[in-house]
Tab-separated table of C-alpha atoms in Angstrom:
chain	number	residue	atom	x	y	z
Z	1	UNK	CA	105.050	103.194	76.038
Z	2	UNK	CA	103.923	104.732	79.890
Z	3	UNK	CA	105.685	108.252	80.781
Z	4	UNK	CA	105.826	109.438	83.833
Z	5	UNK	CA	107.107	112.996	84.954
Z	6	UNK	CA	109.201	111.729	87.645
Z	7	UNK	CA	111.158	109.275	85.526
Z	8	UNK	CA	114.409	109.999	83.686
Z	9	UNK	CA	113.551	109.985	80.236
Z	10	UNK	CA	116.458	106.976	79.537
Z	11	UNK	CA	113.754	104.529	80.840
Z	12	UNK	CA	111.195	103.356	78.269
Z	13	UNK	CA	108.404	101.966	80.696
Z	14	UNK	CA	105.146	99.963	80.501
Z	15	UNK	CA	102.826	98.687	83.270
Z	16	UNK	CA	102.252	95.364	85.049
Z	17	UNK	CA	98.890	94.785	87.154
Z	18	UNK	CA	99.902	92.570	90.392
Z	19	UNK	CA	96.960	90.854	92.908
Z	20	UNK	CA	97.939	90.112	96.538
Z	21	UNK	CA	94.817	89.215	98.677
Z	22	UNK	CA	91.793	91.328	97.925
Z	23	UNK	CA	94.093	94.181	96.017
Z	24	UNK	CA	95.614	94.951	92.832
Z	25	UNK	CA	98.002	97.345	92.357
Z	26	UNK	CA	99.447	98.757	88.922
Z	27	UNK	CA	102.874	99.004	88.683
Z	28	UNK	CA	105.632	100.786	86.199
Z	29	UNK	CA	108.619	99.093	85.113
Z	30	UNK	CA	111.593	99.183	82.759
Z	31	UNK	CA	110.452	98.148	79.146
Z	32	UNK	CA	113.879	98.379	77.918
Z	33	UNK	CA	115.680	96.192	80.438
Z	34	UNK	CA	118.068	95.321	78.252
Z	35	UNK	CA	119.802	98.150	77.107
Z	36	UNK	CA	119.570	99.857	80.641
Z	37	UNK	CA	121.087	97.471	82.783
Z	38	UNK	CA	124.093	97.239	79.731
Z	39	UNK	CA	124.282	101.053	80.630
Z	40	UNK	CA	124.624	100.696	83.945
Z	41	UNK	CA	127.032	98.511	83.740
Z	42	UNK	CA	129.165	100.653	81.238
Z	43	UNK	CA	132.570	100.632	82.723
Z	44	UNK	CA	133.503	104.117	83.835
Z	45	UNK	CA	129.728	104.972	84.920
Z	46	UNK	CA	128.757	106.388	88.435
Z	47	UNK	CA	128.000	103.148	90.528
Z	48	UNK	CA	130.102	100.811	88.237
Z	49	UNK	CA	130.170	97.319	89.918
Z	50	UNK	CA	126.624	97.788	91.366
Z	51	UNK	CA	123.919	95.286	90.368
Z	52	UNK	CA	121.305	97.214	89.603
Z	53	UNK	CA	118.636	94.331	91.281
Z	54	UNK	CA	116.438	97.498	91.891
Z	55	UNK	CA	115.446	97.752	88.250
Z	56	UNK	CA	113.389	93.968	88.386
Z	57	UNK	CA	110.097	92.973	90.091
Z	58	UNK	CA	111.643	90.201	91.406
Z	59	UNK	CA	108.980	87.632	92.490
Z	60	UNK	CA	110.598	87.922	96.303
Z	61	UNK	CA	108.973	91.392	96.450
Z	62	UNK	CA	105.520	89.866	95.407
Z	63	UNK	CA	105.681	86.771	98.196
Z	64	UNK	CA	106.548	89.525	100.419
Z	65	UNK	CA	103.812	91.200	99.621
Z	66	UNK	CA	101.370	88.499	100.158
Z	67	UNK	CA	102.687	87.940	103.869
Z	68	UNK	CA	102.608	90.832	104.990
Z	69	UNK	CA	99.155	91.337	103.821
Z	70	UNK	CA	98.295	88.584	106.410
Z	71	UNK	CA	99.226	90.611	109.285
Z	72	UNK	CA	97.040	92.148	111.157
Z	73	UNK	CA	97.067	96.500	111.049
Z	74	UNK	CA	97.461	97.938	114.477
Z	75	UNK	CA	97.156	101.423	114.664
Z	76	UNK	CA	99.903	102.156	116.919
Z	77	UNK	CA	102.792	99.629	115.003
Z	78	UNK	CA	105.582	100.541	112.448
Z	79	UNK	CA	107.570	99.181	108.638
Z	80	UNK	CA	110.421	99.893	107.620
Z	81	UNK	CA	111.114	98.991	103.981
Z	82	UNK	CA	114.886	98.611	103.176
Z	83	UNK	CA	116.378	98.375	99.790
Z	84	UNK	CA	112.469	98.615	97.996
Z	85	UNK	CA	113.729	98.804	94.438
Z	86	UNK	CA	110.039	99.353	92.537
Z	87	UNK	CA	108.158	99.611	95.501
Z	88	UNK	CA	105.977	96.645	95.601
Z	89	UNK	CA	106.127	95.150	99.012
Z	90	UNK	CA	106.076	98.620	100.498
Z	91	UNK	CA	103.213	99.805	98.718
Z	92	UNK	CA	101.303	96.570	99.203
Z	93	UNK	CA	101.841	96.903	102.909
Z	94	UNK	CA	100.655	100.328	102.844
Z	95	UNK	CA	97.510	99.993	100.742
Z	96	UNK	CA	96.913	96.936	103.261
Z	97	UNK	CA	96.696	100.009	106.138
Z	98	UNK	CA	100.448	99.610	107.475
Z	99	UNK	CA	102.246	102.891	109.023
Z	100	UNK	CA	104.954	101.826	106.197
Z	101	UNK	CA	108.420	103.772	105.123
Z	102	UNK	CA	110.115	102.623	102.100
Z	103	UNK	CA	113.803	103.350	101.088
Z	104	UNK	CA	116.566	102.846	98.788
Z	105	UNK	CA	120.064	104.174	97.943
Z	106	UNK	CA	119.579	104.612	94.321
Z	107	UNK	CA	117.699	107.746	93.615
Z	108	UNK	CA	116.265	105.908	89.916
Z	109	UNK	CA	114.705	103.176	92.494
Z	110	UNK	CA	113.190	105.730	94.493
Z	111	UNK	CA	111.854	107.900	91.296
Z	112	UNK	CA	110.014	104.223	90.499
Z	113	UNK	CA	108.519	103.977	93.811
Z	114	UNK	CA	107.863	107.406	94.405
Z	115	UNK	CA	105.523	106.755	90.155
Z	116	UNK	CA	103.968	103.765	91.199
Z	117	UNK	CA	103.002	104.909	94.493
Z	118	UNK	CA	101.554	108.100	92.799
Z	119	UNK	CA	99.454	105.514	90.047
Z	120	UNK	CA	98.114	103.743	92.950
Z	121	UNK	CA	96.636	106.707	94.969
Z	122	UNK	CA	99.358	106.068	98.218
Z	123	UNK	CA	100.753	109.149	97.872
Z	124	UNK	CA	100.786	109.486	101.435
Z	125	UNK	CA	103.481	107.116	101.823
Z	126	UNK	CA	107.055	108.372	103.069
Z	127	UNK	CA	109.739	107.421	100.058
Z	128	UNK	CA	113.079	108.459	101.379
Z	129	UNK	CA	116.663	107.594	100.477
Z	130	UNK	CA	118.727	106.128	102.681
Z	131	UNK	CA	122.382	104.296	103.099
Z	132	UNK	CA	122.305	101.960	105.689
Z	133	UNK	CA	126.051	102.534	105.683
Z	134	UNK	CA	125.504	105.846	107.285
Z	135	UNK	CA	121.944	107.268	107.791
Z	136	UNK	CA	120.101	106.951	110.826
Z	137	UNK	CA	116.358	107.735	111.334
Z	138	UNK	CA	116.689	108.173	114.840
Z	139	UNK	CA	113.648	105.883	115.754
Z	140	UNK	CA	112.732	102.302	116.224
Z	141	UNK	CA	109.840	100.366	114.382
Z	142	UNK	CA	108.008	97.146	115.031
Z	143	UNK	CA	109.122	95.567	111.546
Z	144	UNK	CA	111.921	95.863	109.227
Z	145	UNK	CA	111.953	94.217	106.285
Z	146	UNK	CA	113.378	93.785	102.315
Z	147	UNK	CA	113.516	91.292	99.206
Z	148	UNK	CA	116.787	90.614	97.743
Z	149	UNK	CA	118.757	93.274	99.369
Z	150	UNK	CA	121.870	91.140	100.585
Z	151	UNK	CA	124.070	90.992	97.637
Z	152	UNK	CA	127.462	92.725	98.829
Z	153	UNK	CA	129.206	91.029	101.314
Z	154	UNK	CA	131.433	94.167	102.631
Z	155	UNK	CA	127.386	95.698	103.558
Z	156	UNK	CA	126.929	93.273	106.179
Z	157	UNK	CA	127.982	94.120	109.151
Z	158	UNK	CA	126.405	97.756	108.502
Z	159	UNK	CA	123.449	95.956	107.402
Z	160	UNK	CA	123.718	94.701	110.797
Z	161	UNK	CA	124.404	97.892	112.781
Z	162	UNK	CA	121.833	99.140	111.377
Z	163	UNK	CA	119.223	97.109	111.851
Z	164	UNK	CA	120.310	97.134	115.605
Z	165	UNK	CA	119.735	101.087	115.805
Z	166	UNK	CA	115.976	100.963	114.624
Z	167	UNK	CA	114.323	97.711	115.487
Z	168	UNK	CA	112.800	97.733	118.456
Z	169	UNK	CA	113.470	95.379	121.568
Z	170	UNK	CA	110.586	93.270	120.216
Z	171	UNK	CA	110.350	93.842	116.296
Z	172	UNK	CA	110.671	91.338	113.727
Z	173	UNK	CA	113.096	91.397	110.377
Z	174	UNK	CA	111.936	89.712	107.472
Z	175	UNK	CA	113.614	88.771	104.855
Z	176	UNK	CA	113.144	87.850	101.702
Z	177	UNK	CA	115.820	86.413	99.149
Z	178	UNK	CA	115.829	84.722	95.958
Z	179	UNK	CA	117.583	81.488	95.783
Z	180	UNK	CA	120.045	82.668	93.450
Z	181	UNK	CA	121.641	84.519	95.966
Z	182	UNK	CA	123.603	83.060	98.442
Z	183	UNK	CA	123.781	84.983	101.798
Z	184	UNK	CA	125.117	82.035	104.360
Z	185	UNK	CA	128.104	84.718	105.370
Z	186	UNK	CA	125.099	87.374	106.362
Z	187	UNK	CA	123.398	85.272	108.876
Z	188	UNK	CA	126.602	84.055	110.023
Z	189	UNK	CA	127.320	87.174	111.340
Z	190	UNK	CA	123.550	88.099	112.232
Z	191	UNK	CA	124.128	85.114	114.457
Z	192	UNK	CA	125.298	86.353	117.504
Z	193	UNK	CA	122.763	89.539	117.270
Z	194	UNK	CA	119.288	87.255	116.095
Z	195	UNK	CA	117.498	84.421	116.612
Z	196	UNK	CA	117.347	83.856	113.238
Z	197	UNK	CA	114.371	81.831	111.763
Z	198	UNK	CA	113.966	80.403	107.799
Z	199	UNK	CA	111.168	79.176	105.614
Z	200	UNK	CA	111.372	78.014	101.364
Z	201	UNK	CA	109.078	78.540	99.263
Z	202	UNK	CA	108.733	76.595	95.535
Z	203	UNK	CA	107.511	78.811	93.317
Z	204	UNK	CA	106.725	77.121	89.592
Z	205	UNK	CA	105.727	78.005	86.372
Z	206	UNK	CA	105.577	76.589	82.785
Z	207	UNK	CA	109.157	76.885	82.279
Z	208	UNK	CA	110.959	76.756	85.410
Z	209	UNK	CA	110.649	76.326	88.900
Z	210	UNK	CA	112.950	77.949	92.133
Z	211	UNK	CA	113.705	78.918	95.761
Z	212	UNK	CA	112.439	81.827	97.366
Z	213	UNK	CA	113.838	81.458	101.280
Z	214	UNK	CA	112.248	83.201	103.784
Z	215	UNK	CA	113.684	84.446	107.380
Z	216	UNK	CA	113.188	86.292	110.023
Z	217	UNK	CA	115.426	87.644	112.530
Z	218	UNK	CA	114.636	88.655	116.266
Z	219	UNK	CA	116.191	89.297	119.541
Z	220	UNK	CA	116.926	86.678	121.432
């Protein structure tokens, strides 16, 4: 078992290495996943009803990391990750030299992201708590990105308002969405504000295949 002083003691952890382009980063992840998810979803717990997507490293975040790795680094450009979870996409963006801030609303997710940043020598990466329904960062970004953040219909309007408040006029939003998530309502609400593009990526393994959708949102 791998431990880290900033992580809550309820989590048993192990590590996994992820390679993107010419960089390999090591990530702590939860080993006792079934027990943790069962505890998080137990009736009467704080945050009851929340789906703990942050607690797993999803293929969508790895795909997003690959796409970010191909972008040229610009000294005056800034990136913001929403719903960073374990920090995979955002930490790879930082490792490739992009000026990146990672955010999440969940304190345990932030603890893992910070631990993973320290594990890879990326302690200078800003990782902060953010509730897009109420918080504002008082600045705008060239790119805002996230993976599998579109799973609560009631928050879609709040997210669109957040994006409007933080995206530069010539900026871009990039969202990776796993095929099992239905997010049609979000894009219907976003369509009056943004020009929306979509690409489909098919991932296959020995046991299964699934799709990941990559959406881009830009001002018309």
